PDB file of C-alpha atoms in Angstrom:
ATOM      1  CA  GLU A   9       0.000   0.000   0.000  1.00  0.00           C
ATOM      2  CA  THR A  10       1.426   3.413  -0.910  1.00  0.00           C
ATOM      3  CA  GLY A  11      -1.348   5.771   0.265  1.00  0.00           C
ATOM      4  CA  VAL A  12       0.822   7.270   3.004  1.00  0.00           C
ATOM      5  CA  THR A  13       4.601   7.004   2.794  1.00  0.00           C
ATOM      6  CA  GLN A  14       7.206   7.898   5.370  1.00  0.00           C
ATOM      7  CA  THR A  15      10.948   8.326   5.132  1.00  0.00           C
ATOM      8  CA  PRO A  16      13.259   7.265   6.521  1.00  0.00           C
ATOM      9  CA  ARG A  17      11.907   3.974   7.841  1.00  0.00           C
ATOM     10  CA  HIS A  18      14.679   3.720  10.420  1.00  0.00           C
ATOM     11  CA  LEU A  19      16.804   6.465  11.965  1.00  0.00           C
ATOM     12  CA  VAL A  20      19.573   6.437  14.535  1.00  0.00           C
ATOM     13  CA  MET A  21      20.714   9.807  15.791  1.00  0.00           C
ATOM     14  CA  GLY A  22      22.774  11.319  18.545  1.00  0.00           C
ATOM     15  CA  MET A  23      21.367  13.807  20.998  1.00  0.00           C
ATOM     16  CA  THR A  24      23.074  16.741  19.283  1.00  0.00           C
ATOM     17  CA  ASN A  25      21.942  15.883  15.763  1.00  0.00           C
ATOM     18  CA  LYS A  26      19.267  17.584  13.691  1.00  0.00           C
ATOM     19  CA  LYS A  27      17.150  15.388  11.473  1.00  0.00           C
ATOM     20  CA  SER A  28      13.767  15.518   9.764  1.00  0.00           C
ATOM     21  CA  LEU A  29      11.079  12.930   9.237  1.00  0.00           C
ATOM     22  CA  LYS A  30       9.035  13.159   6.068  1.00  0.00           C
ATOM     23  CA  CYS A  31       5.495  12.045   5.356  1.00  0.00           C
ATOM     24  CA  GLU A  32       3.642  12.176   2.055  1.00  0.00           C
ATOM     25  CA  GLN A  33       0.046  11.218   1.410  1.00  0.00           C
ATOM     26  CA  HIS A  34      -1.338  10.347  -2.019  1.00  0.00           C
ATOM     27  CA  LEU A  35      -4.989  10.124  -1.003  1.00  0.00           C
ATOM     28  CA  GLY A  36      -6.104  13.701  -1.591  1.00  0.00           C
ATOM     29  CA  HIS A  37      -6.784  14.211   2.118  1.00  0.00           C
ATOM     30  CA  ASN A  38      -6.863  17.593   3.842  1.00  0.00           C
ATOM     31  CA  ALA A  39      -5.713  16.620   7.344  1.00  0.00           C
ATOM     32  CA  MET A  40      -2.437  15.093   8.507  1.00  0.00           C
ATOM     33  CA  TYR A  41      -1.209  13.888  11.880  1.00  0.00           C
ATOM     34  CA  TRP A  42       1.944  12.953  13.769  1.00  0.00           C
ATOM     35  CA  TYR A  43       1.753  10.263  16.451  1.00  0.00           C
ATOM     36  CA  LYS A  44       4.401   8.849  18.760  1.00  0.00           C
ATOM     37  CA  GLN A  45       4.283   5.251  19.925  1.00  0.00           C
ATOM     38  CA  SER A  46       6.838   4.088  22.478  1.00  0.00           C
ATOM     39  CA  ALA A  47       7.493   0.386  22.918  1.00  0.00           C
ATOM     40  CA  LYS A  48       4.341  -1.464  24.017  1.00  0.00           C
ATOM     41  CA  LYS A  49       2.614   1.843  24.736  1.00  0.00           C
ATOM     42  CA  PRO A  50      -0.531   3.427  23.269  1.00  0.00           C
ATOM     43  CA  LEU A  51      -0.507   5.930  20.452  1.00  0.00           C
ATOM     44  CA  GLU A  52       0.148   9.508  21.544  1.00  0.00           C
ATOM     45  CA  LEU A  53      -1.188  12.236  19.272  1.00  0.00           C
ATOM     46  CA  MET A  54       1.449  14.921  18.787  1.00  0.00           C
ATOM     47  CA  PHE A  55       0.232  17.307  16.090  1.00  0.00           C
ATOM     48  CA  VAL A  56      -2.753  17.734  13.803  1.00  0.00           C
ATOM     49  CA  TYR A  57      -2.795  19.820  10.644  1.00  0.00           C
ATOM     50  CA  SER A  58      -6.053  20.603   8.921  1.00  0.00           C
ATOM     51  CA  LEU A  59      -5.936  22.514   5.627  1.00  0.00           C
ATOM     52  CA  GLU A  60      -2.245  23.128   6.343  1.00  0.00           C
ATOM     53  CA  GLU A  61      -2.929  24.883   9.634  1.00  0.00           C
ATOM     54  CA  ARG A  62      -1.878  23.369  12.923  1.00  0.00           C
ATOM     55  CA  VAL A  63      -5.033  22.715  14.873  1.00  0.00           C
ATOM     56  CA  GLU A  64      -3.639  20.676  17.705  1.00  0.00           C
ATOM     57  CA  ASN A  65      -0.359  20.567  19.589  1.00  0.00           C
ATOM     58  CA  ASN A  66      -0.537  18.144  22.468  1.00  0.00           C
ATOM     59  CA  SER A  67       2.033  19.730  24.776  1.00  0.00           C
ATOM     60  CA  VAL A  68       4.869  18.390  22.713  1.00  0.00           C
ATOM     61  CA  PRO A  69       8.390  19.584  23.670  1.00  0.00           C
ATOM     62  CA  SER A  70       9.857  22.226  21.400  1.00  0.00           C
ATOM     63  CA  ARG A  71      12.616  19.863  20.288  1.00  0.00           C
ATOM     64  CA  PHE A  72       9.918  18.499  17.946  1.00  0.00           C
ATOM     65  CA  SER A  73       8.923  21.011  15.277  1.00  0.00           C
ATOM     66  CA  PRO A  74       6.287  20.141  12.670  1.00  0.00           C
ATOM     67  CA  GLU A  75       5.968  21.671   9.238  1.00  0.00           C
ATOM     68  CA  CYS A  76       3.159  21.273   6.732  1.00  0.00           C
ATOM     69  CA  PRO A  77       4.074  23.057   3.477  1.00  0.00           C
ATOM     70  CA  ASN A  78       1.037  21.723   1.603  1.00  0.00           C
ATOM     71  CA  SER A  79      -1.786  19.272   2.082  1.00  0.00           C
ATOM     72  CA  SER A  80       0.252  16.318   0.823  1.00  0.00           C
ATOM     73  CA  HIS A  81       3.424  16.734   2.835  1.00  0.00           C
ATOM     74  CA  LEU A  82       4.203  16.788   6.516  1.00  0.00           C
ATOM     75  CA  PHE A  83       7.580  17.023   8.213  1.00  0.00           C
ATOM     76  CA  LEU A  84       8.746  16.545  11.762  1.00  0.00           C
ATOM     77  CA  HIS A  85      12.009  18.346  12.470  1.00  0.00           C
ATOM     78  CA  LEU A  86      14.021  16.871  15.322  1.00  0.00           C
ATOM     79  CA  HIS A  87      16.642  18.742  17.330  1.00  0.00           C
ATOM     80  CA  THR A  88      18.572  17.822  20.490  1.00  0.00           C
ATOM     81  CA  LEU A  89      16.436  14.810  21.256  1.00  0.00           C
ATOM     82  CA  GLN A  90      16.671  12.680  24.373  1.00  0.00           C
ATOM     83  CA  PRO A  91      16.981   8.879  24.602  1.00  0.00           C
ATOM     84  CA  GLU A  92      13.382   8.711  25.859  1.00  0.00           C
ATOM     85  CA  ASP A  93      12.280  10.114  22.506  1.00  0.00           C
ATOM     86  CA  SER A  94      13.178   6.775  20.916  1.00  0.00           C
ATOM     87  CA  ALA A  95       9.919   5.444  19.514  1.00  0.00           C
ATOM     88  CA  LEU A  96       7.930   4.688  16.393  1.00  0.00           C
ATOM     89  CA  TYR A  97       6.720   7.922  14.787  1.00  0.00           C
ATOM     90  CA  LEU A  98       3.601   7.460  12.739  1.00  0.00           C
ATOM     91  CA  CYS A  99       2.103   9.814  10.222  1.00  0.00           C
ATOM     92  CA  ALA A 100      -1.566   9.604   9.251  1.00  0.00           C
ATOM     93  CA  SER A 101      -3.957  11.430   6.976  1.00  0.00           C
ATOM     94  CA  SER A 102      -7.717  11.755   6.719  1.00  0.00           C
ATOM     95  CA  GLN A 103     -10.411  13.792   5.045  1.00  0.00           C
ATOM     96  CA  GLU A 104     -12.024  16.364   7.289  1.00  0.00           C
ATOM     97  CA  ARG A 105     -15.574  17.154   6.302  1.00  0.00           C
ATOM     98  CA  ARG A 106     -18.092  19.513   7.822  1.00  0.00           C
ATOM     99  CA  GLU A 107     -20.015  16.558   9.179  1.00  0.00           C
ATOM    100  CA  GLY A 108     -17.007  14.977  10.771  1.00  0.00           C
ATOM    101  CA  TRP A 109     -13.531  13.544  10.575  1.00  0.00           C
ATOM    102  CA  GLU A 110     -13.175  10.396   8.532  1.00  0.00           C
ATOM    103  CA  THR A 111     -10.998   7.328   8.750  1.00  0.00           C
ATOM    104  CA  GLN A 112      -7.300   7.894   9.299  1.00  0.00           C
ATOM    105  CA  TYR A 113      -4.802   6.080   7.125  1.00  0.00           C
ATOM    106  CA  PHE A 114      -1.372   5.501   8.573  1.00  0.00           C
ATOM    107  CA  GLY A 115       2.064   5.384   7.044  1.00  0.00           C
ATOM    108  CA  PRO A 116       4.472   2.578   7.980  1.00  0.00           C
ATOM    109  CA  GLY A 117       6.244   4.764  10.523  1.00  0.00           C
ATOM    110  CA  THR A 118       9.809   5.806  11.222  1.00  0.00           C
ATOM    111  CA  ARG A 119      11.517   3.825  13.941  1.00  0.00           C
ATOM    112  CA  LEU A 120      13.762   6.299  15.744  1.00  0.00           C
ATOM    113  CA  LEU A 121      16.589   5.466  18.115  1.00  0.00           C
ATOM    114  CA  VAL A 122      18.279   8.298  20.002  1.00  0.00           C
ATOM    115  CA  LEU A 123      21.666   7.452  21.444  1.00  0.00           C
TER     116      LEU A 123
ATOM    117  CA  ARG B  23     -11.575   9.706  32.905  1.00  0.00           C
ATOM    118  CA  LYS B  24     -10.210   8.953  29.448  1.00  0.00           C
ATOM    119  CA  GLU B  25     -12.285   9.989  26.451  1.00  0.00           C
ATOM    120  CA  VAL B  26     -12.085   6.470  25.031  1.00  0.00           C
ATOM    121  CA  GLU B  27     -11.555   3.488  27.308  1.00  0.00           C
ATOM    122  CA  GLN B  28     -10.748  -0.081  26.421  1.00  0.00           C
ATOM    123  CA  ASP B  29      -9.976  -3.152  28.497  1.00  0.00           C
ATOM    124  CA  PRO B  30      -6.226  -3.531  27.863  1.00  0.00           C
ATOM    125  CA  GLY B  31      -6.320  -7.302  28.251  1.00  0.00           C
ATOM    126  CA  PRO B  32      -4.382  -9.269  27.304  1.00  0.00           C
ATOM    127  CA  PHE B  33      -6.959 -11.690  26.027  1.00  0.00           C
ATOM    128  CA  ASN B  34      -5.459 -15.151  25.530  1.00  0.00           C
ATOM    129  CA  VAL B  35      -7.812 -17.512  23.725  1.00  0.00           C
ATOM    130  CA  PRO B  36      -7.534 -20.848  21.911  1.00  0.00           C
ATOM    131  CA  GLU B  37      -8.071 -21.139  18.185  1.00  0.00           C
ATOM    132  CA  GLY B  38     -11.736 -21.329  17.325  1.00  0.00           C
ATOM    133  CA  ALA B  39     -12.863 -19.326  20.341  1.00  0.00           C
ATOM    134  CA  THR B  40     -15.226 -16.367  20.219  1.00  0.00           C
ATOM    135  CA  VAL B  41     -13.918 -13.207  21.821  1.00  0.00           C
ATOM    136  CA  ALA B  42     -15.523  -9.819  22.393  1.00  0.00           C
ATOM    137  CA  PHE B  43     -13.971  -6.434  23.058  1.00  0.00           C
ATOM    138  CA  ASN B  44     -15.786  -3.431  24.441  1.00  0.00           C
ATOM    139  CA  CYS B  45     -14.955   0.232  24.226  1.00  0.00           C
ATOM    140  CA  THR B  46     -16.660   3.124  26.008  1.00  0.00           C
ATOM    141  CA  TYR B  47     -16.546   6.796  25.051  1.00  0.00           C
ATOM    142  CA  SER B  48     -17.393   9.905  27.018  1.00  0.00           C
ATOM    143  CA  ASN B  49     -18.332  12.451  24.333  1.00  0.00           C
ATOM    144  CA  SER B  50     -22.044  12.001  23.656  1.00  0.00           C
ATOM    145  CA  ALA B  51     -21.698  14.093  20.479  1.00  0.00           C
ATOM    146  CA  SER B  52     -19.351  11.556  18.886  1.00  0.00           C
ATOM    147  CA  GLN B  53     -20.390  10.737  15.359  1.00  0.00           C
ATOM    148  CA  SER B  54     -18.342   7.992  13.830  1.00  0.00           C
ATOM    149  CA  PHE B  55     -16.618   4.947  15.190  1.00  0.00           C
ATOM    150  CA  PHE B  56     -14.002   2.524  13.944  1.00  0.00           C
ATOM    151  CA  TRP B  57     -11.993  -0.510  14.936  1.00  0.00           C
ATOM    152  CA  TYR B  58      -8.343  -0.637  13.898  1.00  0.00           C
ATOM    153  CA  ARG B  59      -5.919  -3.493  14.140  1.00  0.00           C
ATOM    154  CA  GLN B  60      -2.222  -3.042  14.925  1.00  0.00           C
ATOM    155  CA  ASP B  61       0.260  -5.845  14.520  1.00  0.00           C
ATOM    156  CA  CYS B  62       3.487  -5.824  16.502  1.00  0.00           C
ATOM    157  CA  ARG B  63       5.883  -3.132  15.266  1.00  0.00           C
ATOM    158  CA  LYS B  64       3.511  -2.149  12.457  1.00  0.00           C
ATOM    159  CA  GLU B  65       1.165   0.753  11.820  1.00  0.00           C
ATOM    160  CA  PRO B  66      -2.544   0.635  12.754  1.00  0.00           C
ATOM    161  CA  LYS B  67      -4.817  -0.404   9.915  1.00  0.00           C
ATOM    162  CA  LEU B  68      -8.537   0.080   9.594  1.00  0.00           C
ATOM    163  CA  LEU B  69     -10.408  -3.124  10.380  1.00  0.00           C
ATOM    164  CA  MET B  70     -13.966  -1.894  10.063  1.00  0.00           C
ATOM    165  CA  SER B  71     -16.268   1.045  10.597  1.00  0.00           C
ATOM    166  CA  VAL B  72     -19.042   0.724  13.160  1.00  0.00           C
ATOM    167  CA  TYR B  73     -22.568   1.635  12.150  1.00  0.00           C
ATOM    168  CA  SER B  74     -25.597   2.241  14.322  1.00  0.00           C
ATOM    169  CA  SER B  75     -27.343  -0.765  12.843  1.00  0.00           C
ATOM    170  CA  GLY B  76     -24.349  -2.983  13.511  1.00  0.00           C
ATOM    171  CA  ASN B  77     -22.265  -4.471  10.754  1.00  0.00           C
ATOM    172  CA  GLU B  78     -20.578  -7.732   9.969  1.00  0.00           C
ATOM    173  CA  ASP B  79     -17.542  -8.613   7.887  1.00  0.00           C
ATOM    174  CA  GLY B  80     -16.926 -12.326   7.794  1.00  0.00           C
ATOM    175  CA  ARG B  81     -16.008 -13.468  11.289  1.00  0.00           C
ATOM    176  CA  PHE B  82     -16.048  -9.905  12.649  1.00  0.00           C
ATOM    177  CA  THR B  83     -19.133  -8.120  13.972  1.00  0.00           C
ATOM    178  CA  ALA B  84     -19.149  -4.532  15.214  1.00  0.00           C
ATOM    179  CA  GLN B  85     -21.946  -2.964  17.208  1.00  0.00           C
ATOM    180  CA  LEU B  86     -22.701   0.521  18.495  1.00  0.00           C
ATOM    181  CA  ASN B  87     -24.868   1.412  21.485  1.00  0.00           C
ATOM    182  CA  ARG B  88     -25.284   5.188  21.495  1.00  0.00           C
ATOM    183  CA  ALA B  89     -27.471   5.240  24.594  1.00  0.00           C
ATOM    184  CA  SER B  90     -24.800   3.539  26.662  1.00  0.00           C
ATOM    185  CA  GLN B  91     -21.931   5.063  24.691  1.00  0.00           C
ATOM    186  CA  TYR B  92     -20.063   1.912  23.901  1.00  0.00           C
ATOM    187  CA  ILE B  93     -18.990  -0.033  20.859  1.00  0.00           C
ATOM    188  CA  SER B  94     -18.041  -3.665  20.621  1.00  0.00           C
ATOM    189  CA  LEU B  95     -16.117  -5.998  18.362  1.00  0.00           C
ATOM    190  CA  LEU B  96     -16.904  -9.698  18.236  1.00  0.00           C
ATOM    191  CA  ILE B  97     -14.519 -12.153  16.616  1.00  0.00           C
ATOM    192  CA  ARG B  98     -15.839 -15.628  15.920  1.00  0.00           C
ATOM    193  CA  ASP B  99     -13.778 -18.735  15.182  1.00  0.00           C
ATOM    194  CA  SER B 100     -10.504 -17.040  16.157  1.00  0.00           C
ATOM    195  CA  LYS B 101      -7.455 -17.707  14.002  1.00  0.00           C
ATOM    196  CA  LEU B 102      -3.805 -17.493  14.989  1.00  0.00           C
ATOM    197  CA  SER B 103      -3.528 -14.584  12.562  1.00  0.00           C
ATOM    198  CA  ASP B 104      -6.059 -12.586  14.580  1.00  0.00           C
ATOM    199  CA  SER B 105      -3.388 -12.039  17.246  1.00  0.00           C
ATOM    200  CA  ALA B 106      -2.878  -8.275  17.366  1.00  0.00           C
ATOM    201  CA  THR B 107      -3.836  -5.167  19.292  1.00  0.00           C
ATOM    202  CA  TYR B 108      -7.324  -3.855  18.518  1.00  0.00           C
ATOM    203  CA  LEU B 109      -7.848  -0.105  18.759  1.00  0.00           C
ATOM    204  CA  CYS B 110     -11.176   1.620  19.207  1.00  0.00           C
ATOM    205  CA  VAL B 111     -11.455   5.031  17.505  1.00  0.00           C
ATOM    206  CA  VAL B 112     -14.100   7.689  18.100  1.00  0.00           C
ATOM    207  CA  ASN B 113     -14.524  10.761  15.886  1.00  0.00           C
ATOM    208  CA  SER B 114     -16.128  13.906  17.248  1.00  0.00           C
ATOM    209  CA  THR B 115     -16.639  17.063  15.233  1.00  0.00           C
ATOM    210  CA  ASN B 116     -17.186  19.194  18.332  1.00  0.00           C
ATOM    211  CA  ALA B 117     -13.844  17.998  19.626  1.00  0.00           C
ATOM    212  CA  GLY B 118     -12.387  18.425  16.155  1.00  0.00           C
ATOM    213  CA  LYS B 119     -10.518  15.178  16.229  1.00  0.00           C
ATOM    214  CA  SER B 120     -10.304  11.417  16.311  1.00  0.00           C
ATOM    215  CA  THR B 121      -9.539   9.807  19.644  1.00  0.00           C
ATOM    216  CA  PHE B 122      -7.831   6.440  19.830  1.00  0.00           C
ATOM    217  CA  GLY B 123      -8.267   4.042  22.702  1.00  0.00           C
ATOM    218  CA  ASP B 124      -5.158   2.493  24.230  1.00  0.00           C
ATOM    219  CA  GLY B 125      -5.925  -0.836  22.573  1.00  0.00           C
ATOM    220  CA  THR B 126      -6.791  -4.380  23.618  1.00  0.00           C
ATOM    221  CA  THR B 127      -4.222  -7.087  22.996  1.00  0.00           C
ATOM    222  CA  LEU B 128      -5.407 -10.444  21.697  1.00  0.00           C
ATOM    223  CA  THR B 129      -3.297 -13.590  21.516  1.00  0.00           C
ATOM    224  CA  VAL B 130      -4.807 -16.629  19.839  1.00  0.00           C
ATOM    225  CA  LYS B 131      -3.025 -19.856  20.736  1.00  0.00           C
ATOM    226  CA  PRO B 132      -3.030 -23.231  18.995  1.00  0.00           C
TER     227      PRO B 132
END
């Protein structure tokens, strides 16, 4: 399935590095999301973009900086991360309609390890 | 209280068993409901939507009870391949978002 793609699939970085995660959706959706999932833990919603505007920021530390240049692309810029930030980062997209938010489709995720 | 609550399990059942998961939600204005499945180290994938009239897809049956604010997923004749974490999702326009439950883990054993 190639509806939502994420790169890279795996990333190892040091605490002083700067890196970016990329997400692209090919479904014509108007909303995109970043989630964090630590090992054997539930999904944690980080950011929501609707029509390229950030509509939700769930108290995420400033070392995570999202960017949504258009409705098909979403980035997560990473800077001076901590080892506890190691997790699976999932991107999702959906179609927001006046009558409600529809099904979210997830990318395969980026598995991040911070050393 | 969480907006969406699920029994975390784990549920350990033998092949062929019938298993049911429940999920409760707190926002009475919620409009649409889904079950997702997440395999280990993989992304969540949509399993089925949940309709007011209830809906069935093969061995899977989903039901919605708006009065009591819960949804359920019934799996009949469990297969080994059904082992996964099942996530309940509730969409609410007034909240402007989808809310995922923490998931219920199912292990089907031979």
